[in-house]
XYZ file of N, CA, C and O in Angstrom:
776
model
N 0.824 -1.205 0.000
C 0.000 0.000 0.000
C 0.861 1.259 0.000
O 0.339 2.354 0.043
N 2.184 1.113 -0.027
C 3.068 2.272 -0.028
C 3.319 2.834 1.361
O 3.875 3.908 1.520
N 2.922 2.120 2.401
C 3.123 2.599 3.773
C 4.548 2.524 4.260
O 4.936 3.212 5.189
N 5.354 1.692 3.609
C 6.752 1.551 4.008
C 7.565 2.626 3.301
O 7.864 2.543 2.133
N 7.858 3.680 4.034
C 8.646 4.785 3.464
C 9.951 4.860 4.249
O 10.693 3.903 4.300
N 10.210 5.955 4.905
C 11.409 6.056 5.734
C 11.083 5.590 7.143
O 9.926 5.373 7.498
N 12.090 5.481 7.966
C 11.920 5.018 9.338
C 11.051 5.995 10.123
O 11.209 7.200 10.041
N 10.104 5.451 10.860
C 9.230 6.248 11.725
C 9.283 5.592 13.091
O 9.116 4.380 13.205
N 9.496 6.352 14.167
C 9.718 5.765 15.492
C 8.630 4.816 15.992
O 8.926 3.809 16.615
N 7.366 5.080 15.706
C 6.296 4.242 16.250
C 5.521 3.469 15.194
O 4.505 2.847 15.491
N 6.013 3.474 13.956
C 5.327 2.773 12.872
C 5.400 1.271 13.100
O 6.450 0.715 13.378
N 4.259 0.615 13.032
C 4.122 -0.834 13.178
C 4.576 -1.347 14.544
O 4.954 -2.512 14.681
N 4.547 -0.504 15.556
C 4.894 -0.957 16.906
C 3.743 -1.757 17.498
O 2.576 -1.526 17.196
N 4.101 -2.670 18.367
C 3.110 -3.479 19.060
C 3.583 -3.712 20.480
O 4.490 -3.039 20.969
N 2.972 -4.666 21.136
C 3.301 -4.974 22.520
C 4.229 -6.176 22.566
O 4.052 -7.140 21.828
N 5.238 -6.105 23.464
C 6.228 -7.171 23.581
C 5.875 -8.181 24.654
O 5.099 -7.911 25.572
N 6.461 -9.352 24.549
C 6.222 -10.435 25.500
C 7.021 -10.271 26.793
O 6.644 -10.808 27.828
N 8.113 -9.541 26.745
C 8.963 -9.389 27.912
C 8.183 -8.776 29.072
O 7.507 -7.765 28.918
N 8.246 -9.431 30.219
C 7.589 -8.992 31.456
C 6.062 -8.976 31.349
O 5.391 -8.257 32.064
N 5.513 -9.784 30.458
C 4.058 -9.818 30.252
C 3.428 -10.999 30.985
O 4.111 -11.899 31.484
N 2.111 -10.980 31.017
C 1.321 -12.115 31.499
C 0.617 -12.721 30.293
O -0.075 -12.018 29.560
N 0.839 -14.015 30.098
C 0.219 -14.726 28.984
C -0.805 -15.695 29.548
O -0.483 -16.526 30.407
N -2.036 -15.581 29.072
C -3.097 -16.499 29.459
C -3.341 -17.499 28.354
O -3.511 -17.110 27.198
N -3.333 -18.778 28.706
C -3.543 -19.838 27.726
C -4.850 -20.559 28.053
O -5.017 -21.072 29.157
N -5.750 -20.557 27.105
C -7.012 -21.273 27.265
C -6.818 -22.659 26.664
O -6.786 -22.808 25.446
N -6.624 -23.645 27.536
C -6.388 -25.017 27.098
C -4.917 -25.377 27.173
O -4.191 -25.186 26.209
N -4.463 -25.849 28.330
C -3.046 -26.183 28.500
C -2.813 -27.667 28.205
O -2.238 -28.405 28.984
N -3.279 -28.079 27.026
C -3.015 -29.439 26.556
C -1.677 -29.468 25.841
O -0.815 -28.605 26.050
N -1.514 -30.428 24.972
C -0.256 -30.596 24.243
C 0.140 -29.326 23.472
O 1.278 -28.884 23.532
N -0.814 -28.720 22.784
C -0.503 -27.524 21.987
C -0.285 -26.317 22.898
O 0.650 -25.545 22.696
N -1.133 -26.148 23.910
C -0.953 -25.047 24.855
C 0.406 -25.096 25.537
O 1.067 -24.069 25.718
N 0.840 -26.295 25.901
C 2.158 -26.450 26.518
C 3.276 -26.109 25.534
O 4.271 -25.474 25.908
N 3.107 -26.520 24.287
C 4.114 -26.207 23.269
C 4.214 -24.700 23.047
O 5.305 -24.159 22.876
N 3.079 -24.008 23.098
C 3.083 -22.546 22.957
C 3.833 -21.920 24.130
O 4.705 -21.065 23.950
N 3.512 -22.341 25.352
C 4.175 -21.794 26.547
C 5.674 -22.059 26.496
O 6.480 -21.170 26.826
N 6.054 -23.236 26.069
C 7.470 -23.604 25.972
C 8.201 -22.659 25.020
O 9.344 -22.260 25.270
N 7.552 -22.270 23.932
C 8.181 -21.386 22.952
C 8.191 -19.928 23.413
O 9.076 -19.159 23.049
N 7.184 -19.531 24.201
C 7.109 -18.138 24.647
C 8.005 -17.838 25.848
O 8.450 -16.710 26.023
N 8.252 -18.830 26.667
C 9.005 -18.633 27.916
C 10.350 -17.916 27.702
O 10.666 -16.984 28.442
N 11.140 -18.278 26.695
C 12.428 -17.596 26.508
C 12.320 -16.105 26.161
O 13.305 -15.382 26.230
N 11.113 -15.637 25.804
C 10.939 -14.223 25.474
C 10.717 -13.364 26.710
O 10.396 -12.190 26.602
N 10.881 -13.946 27.893
C 10.799 -13.167 29.127
C 9.405 -12.983 29.676
O 9.151 -12.015 30.402
N 8.492 -13.893 29.352
C 7.145 -13.821 29.920
C 7.276 -13.895 31.437
O 7.948 -14.762 31.973
N 6.666 -12.956 32.120
C 6.741 -12.894 33.588
C 5.868 -13.955 34.238
O 6.244 -14.564 35.234
N 4.672 -14.174 33.671
C 3.704 -15.040 34.329
C 2.815 -15.722 33.295
O 2.374 -15.094 32.338
N 2.554 -17.008 33.532
C 1.616 -17.757 32.708
C 0.387 -18.088 33.546
O 0.503 -18.568 34.670
N -0.787 -17.819 32.988
C -2.058 -18.239 33.565
C -2.667 -19.234 32.590
O -2.405 -19.172 31.386
N -3.488 -20.141 33.090
C -4.183 -21.039 32.175
C -5.528 -21.413 32.754
O -5.764 -21.320 33.955
N -6.415 -21.806 31.861
C -7.724 -22.294 32.251
C -8.083 -23.446 31.330
O -7.475 -23.623 30.279
N -9.035 -24.221 31.756
C -9.457 -25.379 30.978
C -10.432 -26.196 31.799
O -11.022 -25.695 32.768
N -10.555 -27.466 31.467
C -11.519 -28.319 32.152
C -11.116 -28.616 33.595
O -11.956 -28.999 34.400
N -9.850 -28.411 33.917
C -9.385 -28.629 35.290
C -7.903 -28.339 35.392
O -7.212 -28.203 34.383
N -7.392 -28.243 36.627
C -5.963 -27.974 36.822
C -5.103 -29.120 36.288
O -5.523 -30.274 36.318
N -3.934 -28.766 35.793
C -2.952 -29.744 35.306
C -1.613 -29.415 35.956
O -0.705 -28.896 35.293
N -1.474 -29.694 37.259
C -0.271 -29.270 37.981
C 1.030 -29.807 37.399
O 2.033 -29.090 37.371
N 1.033 -31.046 36.897
C 2.269 -31.600 36.333
C 2.681 -30.840 35.075
O 3.846 -30.510 34.888
N 1.724 -30.554 34.213
C 2.008 -29.825 32.978
C 2.363 -28.372 33.265
O 3.251 -27.795 32.632
N 1.676 -27.766 34.211
C 1.859 -26.342 34.517
C 3.174 -26.059 35.227
O 3.694 -24.947 35.153
N 3.718 -27.054 35.913
C 4.929 -26.849 36.711
C 6.103 -26.359 35.865
O 6.888 -25.513 36.314
N 6.234 -26.860 34.655
C 7.341 -26.473 33.775
C 7.382 -24.962 33.537
O 8.444 -24.382 33.353
N 6.219 -24.328 33.552
C 6.131 -22.893 33.250
C 5.767 -22.067 34.471
O 5.645 -20.850 34.377
N 5.547 -22.726 35.601
C 5.065 -22.017 36.788
C 3.702 -21.417 36.517
O 3.359 -20.365 37.052
N 2.919 -22.079 35.685
C 1.612 -21.553 35.286
C 0.588 -21.768 36.391
O 0.605 -22.771 37.087
N -0.310 -20.790 36.515
C -1.346 -20.836 37.547
C -2.703 -21.087 36.906
O -3.094 -20.399 35.957
N -3.445 -22.059 37.442
C -4.794 -22.360 36.966
C -5.756 -21.336 37.555
O -5.797 -21.135 38.773
N -6.496 -20.633 36.701
C -7.411 -19.579 37.141
C -8.734 -19.689 36.392
O -8.802 -20.292 35.321
N -9.793 -19.085 36.925
C -11.056 -19.023 36.160
C -10.873 -18.182 34.897
O -10.011 -17.299 34.833
N -11.722 -18.434 33.906
C -11.653 -17.721 32.630
C -11.720 -16.205 32.815
O -10.991 -15.458 32.161
N -12.546 -15.749 33.728
C -12.693 -14.310 33.973
C -11.372 -13.687 34.410
O -10.969 -12.638 33.899
N -10.695 -14.326 35.343
C -9.415 -13.777 35.826
C -8.369 -13.809 34.718
O -7.576 -12.871 34.578
N -8.360 -14.875 33.921
C -7.420 -14.948 32.806
C -7.630 -13.767 31.868
O -6.675 -13.116 31.457
N -8.882 -13.456 31.542
C -9.188 -12.324 30.659
C -8.731 -11.004 31.270
O -8.138 -10.171 30.587
N -8.976 -10.819 32.556
C -8.664 -9.555 33.228
C -7.171 -9.290 33.355
O -6.726 -8.148 33.253
N -6.380 -10.327 33.582
C -4.971 -10.133 33.916
C -3.992 -10.350 32.770
O -2.842 -9.943 32.857
N -4.422 -10.975 31.690
C -3.502 -11.341 30.615
C -3.226 -10.185 29.666
O -4.131 -9.462 29.264
N -1.954 -10.057 29.296
C -1.558 -9.109 28.250
C -1.736 -9.752 26.880
O -1.987 -9.066 25.889
N -1.582 -11.075 26.849
C -1.803 -11.867 25.638
C -2.677 -13.048 26.026
O -2.403 -13.711 27.021
N -3.721 -13.301 25.252
C -4.575 -14.466 25.464
C -4.388 -15.363 24.241
O -4.577 -14.920 23.106
N -3.992 -16.609 24.493
C -3.777 -17.566 23.416
C -4.764 -18.715 23.598
O -4.763 -19.371 24.639
N -5.596 -18.944 22.589
C -6.613 -19.985 22.666
C -6.113 -21.228 21.939
O -5.849 -21.176 20.728
N -5.984 -22.334 22.697
C -5.507 -23.590 22.110
C -6.390 -24.768 22.524
O -5.976 -25.913 22.404
N -7.584 -24.496 23.008
C -8.472 -25.559 23.497
C -9.199 -26.256 22.348
O -9.245 -25.753 21.226
N -9.770 -27.408 22.663
C -10.610 -28.121 21.699
C -11.972 -27.431 21.618
O -12.396 -26.761 22.564
N -12.644 -27.592 20.483
C -14.011 -27.091 20.348
C -14.956 -28.145 20.908
O -15.011 -29.273 20.414
N -15.653 -27.776 21.960
C -16.639 -28.658 22.590
C -17.887 -27.818 22.843
O -17.849 -26.584 22.700
N -18.978 -28.427 23.260
C -20.149 -27.615 23.619
C -19.825 -26.585 24.706
O -20.362 -25.484 24.696
N -18.912 -26.919 25.603
C -18.553 -25.986 26.684
C -17.694 -24.822 26.200
O -17.726 -23.737 26.784
N -16.906 -25.026 25.145
C -16.013 -23.953 24.678
C -16.601 -23.154 23.517
O -16.087 -22.077 23.203
N -17.642 -23.650 22.882
C -18.220 -22.938 21.736
C -18.691 -21.550 22.163
O -19.468 -21.402 23.089
N -18.173 -20.519 21.492
C -18.563 -19.138 21.754
C -18.094 -18.588 23.088
O -18.542 -17.521 23.512
N -17.151 -19.259 23.762
C -16.714 -18.795 25.089
C -15.988 -17.451 25.046
O -16.018 -16.706 26.014
N -15.350 -17.141 23.937
C -14.688 -15.850 23.796
C -15.695 -14.919 23.121
O -15.832 -14.894 21.894
N -16.417 -14.185 23.965
C -17.543 -13.387 23.495
C -17.471 -11.977 24.074
O -16.463 -11.592 24.659
N -18.533 -11.228 23.886
C -18.581 -9.830 24.339
C -18.193 -9.704 25.807
O -17.408 -8.829 26.177
N -18.718 -10.570 26.637
C -18.413 -10.563 28.061
C -16.922 -10.767 28.296
O -16.288 -10.057 29.076
N -16.360 -11.754 27.614
C -14.937 -12.078 27.734
C -14.074 -10.899 27.282
O -13.173 -10.464 28.002
N -14.344 -10.389 26.088
C -13.537 -9.272 25.563
C -13.695 -8.025 26.428
O -12.764 -7.242 26.578
N -14.869 -7.849 27.020
C -15.108 -6.705 27.896
C -14.264 -6.730 29.157
O -14.032 -5.696 29.780
N -13.795 -7.899 29.545
C -12.956 -8.030 30.742
C -11.469 -7.863 30.429
O -10.662 -7.667 31.320
N -11.106 -7.967 29.163
C -9.697 -7.860 28.778
C -9.212 -6.414 28.855
O -9.999 -5.476 28.784
N -7.898 -6.254 28.974
C -7.282 -4.924 28.987
C -7.352 -4.314 27.591
O -7.328 -5.028 26.592
N -7.357 -3.000 27.522
C -7.367 -2.314 26.220
C -6.078 -2.565 25.444
O -6.031 -2.395 24.232
N -5.015 -2.961 26.147
C -3.727 -3.219 25.509
C -3.505 -4.708 25.218
O -2.440 -5.089 24.755
N -4.507 -5.537 25.465
C -4.350 -6.986 25.290
C -4.415 -7.401 23.824
O -5.115 -6.800 23.013
N -3.707 -8.482 23.551
C -3.698 -9.090 22.222
C -4.337 -10.473 22.348
O -3.974 -11.253 23.226
N -5.271 -10.777 21.464
C -6.007 -12.031 21.460
C -5.535 -12.871 20.278
O -5.507 -12.394 19.144
N -5.160 -14.138 20.532
C -4.675 -15.033 19.481
C -5.484 -16.330 19.531
O -5.559 -16.970 20.576
N -6.079 -16.707 18.405
C -6.833 -17.958 18.351
C -6.221 -18.891 17.323
O -6.199 -18.600 16.128
N -5.718 -20.042 17.818
C -5.198 -21.079 16.934
C -5.963 -22.381 17.121
O -5.532 -23.421 16.655
N -7.102 -22.320 17.817
C -7.844 -23.553 18.107
C -8.882 -23.824 17.020
O -8.585 -24.452 16.020
N -10.083 -23.335 17.218
C -11.165 -23.462 16.250
C -11.925 -22.145 16.216
O -12.084 -21.480 17.242
N -12.411 -21.778 15.048
C -13.099 -20.505 14.886
C -14.314 -20.353 15.768
O -14.592 -19.273 16.288
N -15.061 -21.435 15.965
C -16.316 -21.359 16.710
C -16.133 -21.147 18.212
O -17.107 -20.912 18.918
N -14.908 -21.199 18.705
C -14.651 -20.870 20.117
C -14.882 -19.369 20.329
O -15.152 -18.921 21.434
N -14.810 -18.605 19.244
C -14.917 -17.149 19.297
C -16.216 -16.682 18.656
O -16.580 -17.132 17.573
N -16.896 -15.759 19.317
C -18.011 -15.065 18.690
C -17.371 -13.941 17.865
O -16.909 -12.941 18.416
N -17.290 -14.132 16.556
C -16.549 -13.213 15.695
C -17.170 -11.825 15.615
O -16.450 -10.836 15.463
N -18.490 -11.723 15.743
C -19.124 -10.408 15.736
C -18.691 -9.627 16.978
O -18.395 -8.437 16.909
N -18.638 -10.320 18.129
C -18.196 -9.672 19.364
C -16.724 -9.296 19.284
O -16.311 -8.237 19.772
N -15.912 -10.152 18.651
C -14.489 -9.825 18.485
C -14.335 -8.599 17.598
O -13.552 -7.696 17.904
N -15.097 -8.544 16.508
C -15.034 -7.372 15.630
C -15.338 -6.095 16.417
O -14.615 -5.103 16.320
N -16.404 -6.116 17.192
C -16.781 -4.943 17.987
C -15.675 -4.559 18.970
O -15.354 -3.381 19.120
N -15.103 -5.539 19.646
C -14.033 -5.270 20.619
C -12.820 -4.628 19.949
O -12.215 -3.706 20.496
N -12.488 -5.088 18.765
C -11.348 -4.531 18.032
C -11.669 -3.153 17.458
O -10.875 -2.219 17.561
N -12.835 -3.017 16.853
C -13.232 -1.754 16.219
C -13.413 -0.639 17.239
O -13.114 0.524 16.961
N -13.889 -0.985 18.446
C -14.140 0.017 19.489
C -12.910 0.275 20.360
O -12.974 1.086 21.280
N -11.809 -0.450 20.120
C -10.611 -0.273 20.937
C -10.720 -0.922 22.306
O -9.969 -0.594 23.218
N -11.649 -1.864 22.445
C -11.807 -2.599 23.705
C -10.566 -3.439 23.984
O -10.149 -3.585 25.122
N -9.994 -4.035 22.929
C -8.721 -4.749 23.006
C -7.826 -4.216 21.893
O -8.309 -3.603 20.935
N -6.516 -4.448 22.022
C -5.573 -3.832 21.088
C -5.523 -4.512 19.727
O -5.489 -3.836 18.697
N -5.487 -5.844 19.728
C -5.275 -6.535 18.455
C -5.680 -7.993 18.563
O -5.872 -8.517 19.661
N -5.786 -8.624 17.391
C -6.088 -10.055 17.339
C -5.317 -10.685 16.194
O -5.100 -10.066 15.150
N -4.917 -11.935 16.425
C -4.302 -12.763 15.404
C -5.085 -14.060 15.328
O -5.237 -14.746 16.338
N -5.637 -14.364 14.169
C -6.495 -15.537 14.013
C -5.931 -16.472 12.952
O -5.676 -16.048 11.828
N -5.744 -17.733 13.327
C -5.367 -18.738 12.344
C -6.591 -19.544 11.936
O -6.534 -20.312 10.994
N -7.682 -19.355 12.663
C -8.913 -20.088 12.415
C -10.091 -19.131 12.459
O -10.093 -18.161 13.209
N -11.095 -19.405 11.632
C -12.301 -18.578 11.587
C -13.490 -19.488 11.285
O -13.320 -20.660 10.958
N -14.671 -18.920 11.388
C -15.885 -19.617 10.982
C -16.676 -18.684 10.077
O -17.049 -17.607 10.535
N -16.885 -19.027 8.809
C -16.362 -20.198 8.115
C -14.919 -19.978 7.687
O -14.366 -18.888 7.858
N -14.338 -21.015 7.132
C -13.018 -20.893 6.514
C -13.163 -21.219 5.042
O -13.687 -22.288 4.715
N -12.726 -20.342 4.172
C -12.252 -18.988 4.453
C -13.411 -18.035 4.724
O -14.553 -18.315 4.354
N -13.069 -16.927 5.361
C -14.081 -15.891 5.569
C -14.444 -15.281 4.220
O -13.585 -15.163 3.336
N -15.685 -14.855 4.044
C -16.025 -14.121 2.816
C -15.141 -12.863 2.726
O -14.795 -12.267 3.743
N -14.782 -12.492 1.536
C -13.854 -11.364 1.360
C -14.402 -10.039 1.873
O -13.634 -9.109 2.100
N -15.716 -9.959 2.084
C -16.293 -8.717 2.617
C -16.560 -8.809 4.125
O -17.241 -7.954 4.688
N -16.016 -9.824 4.795
C -16.245 -9.960 6.241
C -15.622 -8.777 6.969
O -14.502 -8.366 6.656
N -16.320 -8.188 7.941
C -15.822 -7.009 8.647
C -14.453 -7.198 9.316
O -13.656 -6.249 9.365
N -14.144 -8.387 9.807
C -12.838 -8.598 10.446
C -11.685 -8.316 9.487
O -10.627 -7.848 9.893
N -11.902 -8.586 8.201
C -10.849 -8.373 7.206
C -10.583 -6.892 6.938
O -9.570 -6.548 6.331
N -11.460 -6.026 7.383
C -11.290 -4.592 7.152
C -10.478 -3.904 8.252
O -10.130 -2.739 8.116
N -10.183 -4.623 9.319
C -9.511 -4.017 10.471
C -7.990 -4.043 10.345
O -7.422 -5.049 9.938
N -7.354 -2.945 10.739
C -5.890 -2.885 10.718
C -5.277 -3.571 11.929
O -4.096 -3.882 11.927
N -6.075 -3.809 12.966
C -5.544 -4.430 14.177
C -5.932 -5.910 14.277
O -5.952 -6.484 15.354
N -6.221 -6.525 13.130
C -6.565 -7.945 13.098
C -5.832 -8.607 11.933
O -5.960 -8.186 10.788
N -5.047 -9.622 12.259
C -4.320 -10.382 11.240
C -4.957 -11.769 11.156
O -5.137 -12.431 12.177
N -5.308 -12.184 9.939
C -5.952 -13.477 9.746
C -5.122 -14.309 8.775
O -4.820 -13.875 7.668
N -4.754 -15.501 9.234
C -4.001 -16.439 8.407
C -4.931 -17.555 7.931
O -5.921 -17.852 8.593
N -4.603 -18.214 6.833
C -5.487 -19.251 6.292
C -5.293 -20.623 6.942
O -4.988 -21.603 6.276
N -5.457 -20.710 8.265
C -5.365 -21.957 9.023
C -4.088 -22.726 8.669
O -4.129 -23.874 8.232
N -2.957 -22.060 8.903
C -1.667 -22.651 8.536
C -0.823 -23.040 9.745
O 0.366 -23.299 9.615
N -1.442 -23.133 10.930
C -0.693 -23.470 12.137
C 0.014 -24.815 12.056
O 1.003 -25.041 12.739
N -0.459 -25.699 11.209
C 0.165 -27.015 11.065
C 0.862 -27.163 9.710
O 1.151 -28.279 9.279
N 1.164 -26.061 9.053
C 1.652 -26.108 7.675
C 3.153 -26.367 7.565
O 3.920 -25.515 7.143
N 3.557 -27.570 7.982
C 4.900 -28.054 7.673
C 4.737 -29.455 7.110
O 3.761 -30.145 7.425
N 5.664 -29.881 6.300
C 5.571 -31.223 5.725
C 5.554 -32.276 6.832
O 4.773 -33.223 6.787
N 6.409 -32.120 7.837
C 6.500 -33.104 8.916
C 5.192 -33.174 9.704
O 4.694 -34.269 10.004
N 4.606 -32.024 10.044
C 3.373 -32.018 10.830
C 2.225 -32.631 10.049
O 1.462 -33.446 10.580
N 2.080 -32.274 8.788
C 0.988 -32.821 7.982
C 1.150 -34.335 7.799
O 0.169 -35.072 7.802
N 2.368 -34.809 7.676
C 2.617 -36.241 7.570
C 2.238 -36.945 8.873
O 1.575 -37.988 8.859
N 2.617 -36.365 9.999
C 2.265 -36.920 11.301
C 0.753 -36.958 11.477
O 0.195 -37.933 12.001
N 0.067 -35.897 11.048
C -1.396 -35.854 11.142
C -2.035 -36.970 10.316
O -2.991 -37.616 10.760
N -1.509 -37.218 9.128
C -2.065 -38.258 8.260
C -1.870 -39.642 8.889
O -2.791 -40.470 8.885
N -0.699 -39.896 9.463
C -0.425 -41.184 10.105
C -1.333 -41.368 11.323
O -1.906 -42.445 11.533
N -1.509 -40.310 12.112
C -2.381 -40.367 13.288
C -3.818 -40.704 12.874
O -4.451 -41.570 13.468
N -4.307 -40.036 11.846
C -5.672 -40.287 11.368
C -5.811 -41.718 10.851
O -6.811 -42.401 11.132
N -4.815 -42.197 10.127
C -4.864 -43.559 9.591
C -4.862 -44.588 10.725
O -5.621 -45.571 10.675
N -4.045 -44.370 11.740
C -4.008 -45.299 12.882
C -5.343 -45.316 13.623
O -5.817 -46.373 14.049
N -5.948 -44.141 13.801
C -7.274 -44.085 14.432
C -8.303 -44.839 13.594
O -9.116 -45.596 14.121
N -8.280 -44.617 12.295
C -9.226 -45.266 11.392
C -9.071 -46.785 11.436
O -10.054 -47.514 11.586
N -7.844 -47.259 11.346
C -7.607 -48.707 11.360
C -8.034 -49.327 12.687
O -8.653 -50.392 12.710
N -7.722 -48.671 13.783
C -8.131 -49.179 15.098
C -9.651 -49.224 15.189
O -10.224 -50.204 15.680
N -10.321 -48.178 14.721
C -11.781 -48.133 14.745
C -12.398 -49.247 13.915
O -13.363 -49.895 14.331
N -11.830 -49.509 12.743
C -12.336 -50.575 11.880
C -12.144 -51.955 12.506
O -12.929 -52.871 12.279
N -11.091 -52.094 13.300
C -10.819 -53.373 13.992
C -11.605 -53.496 15.291
O -11.500 -54.497 15.987
N -12.338 -52.438 15.650
C -13.097 -52.446 16.891
C -12.224 -52.240 18.137
O -12.628 -52.524 19.252
N -11.045 -51.698 17.921
C -10.110 -51.417 19.019
C -10.234 -49.960 19.428
O -10.729 -49.131 18.665
N -9.773 -49.626 20.632
C -9.774 -48.208 21.031
C -8.852 -47.402 20.103
O -7.778 -47.868 19.737
N -9.305 -46.216 19.734
C -8.475 -45.368 18.887
C -7.335 -44.795 19.718
O -7.562 -44.294 20.809
N -6.092 -44.873 19.215
C -4.955 -44.396 20.010
C -4.971 -42.888 20.283
O -4.394 -42.429 21.262
N -5.644 -42.116 19.460
C -5.668 -40.650 19.632
C -7.105 -40.137 19.595
O -7.395 -39.118 18.966
N -7.979 -40.808 20.304
C -9.383 -40.416 20.332
C -9.562 -39.143 21.147
O -8.983 -39.001 22.227
N -10.353 -38.216 20.630
C -10.717 -37.012 21.384
C -12.027 -37.296 22.075
O -13.060 -37.466 21.438
N -11.975 -37.399 23.392
C -13.177 -37.693 24.165
C -13.846 -36.385 24.571
O -13.226 -35.546 25.193
N -15.096 -36.240 24.191
C -15.842 -35.017 24.512
C -16.705 -35.224 25.741
O -17.141 -36.241 26.085
């Protein structure tokens, strides 16, 4: 768009992870991997919420299990990595965004339906929260005239969180093993229990 001209002191500035509080919704395998990668950036504190405390998993990061409301209120960055279930569908909504800090950044890499996108649009457009990064939406892809795509403080990727050859190969093998076990009437090795 021609916005990159000469150096400007505050152009494209954002909020840093150093000395921040990161809230993770869903401290499962992916949530733990996110925390593991963020820790070296100087995150001061990790909070997490989910179906219940996971003290063994949380110990590596010194993460504290808190209610969703407290996670929203205290986090500088909220990262959503939970599964989509009836309990998580639409959990990130007007109420949730209303509790977040105006300087908070919201990141969703789980499933689009965990977020009420109309409420997220309002929160971003009104300056209720600072920014959002979405790897998932509902539907995928979003229609090109979707309001979220018009915002400068919202970055949307085409669901590429698993876009490496190794990860996609692992996903295919996992799915095949589940399918074969199911056909044999055996327990699926990677069944998601809802």
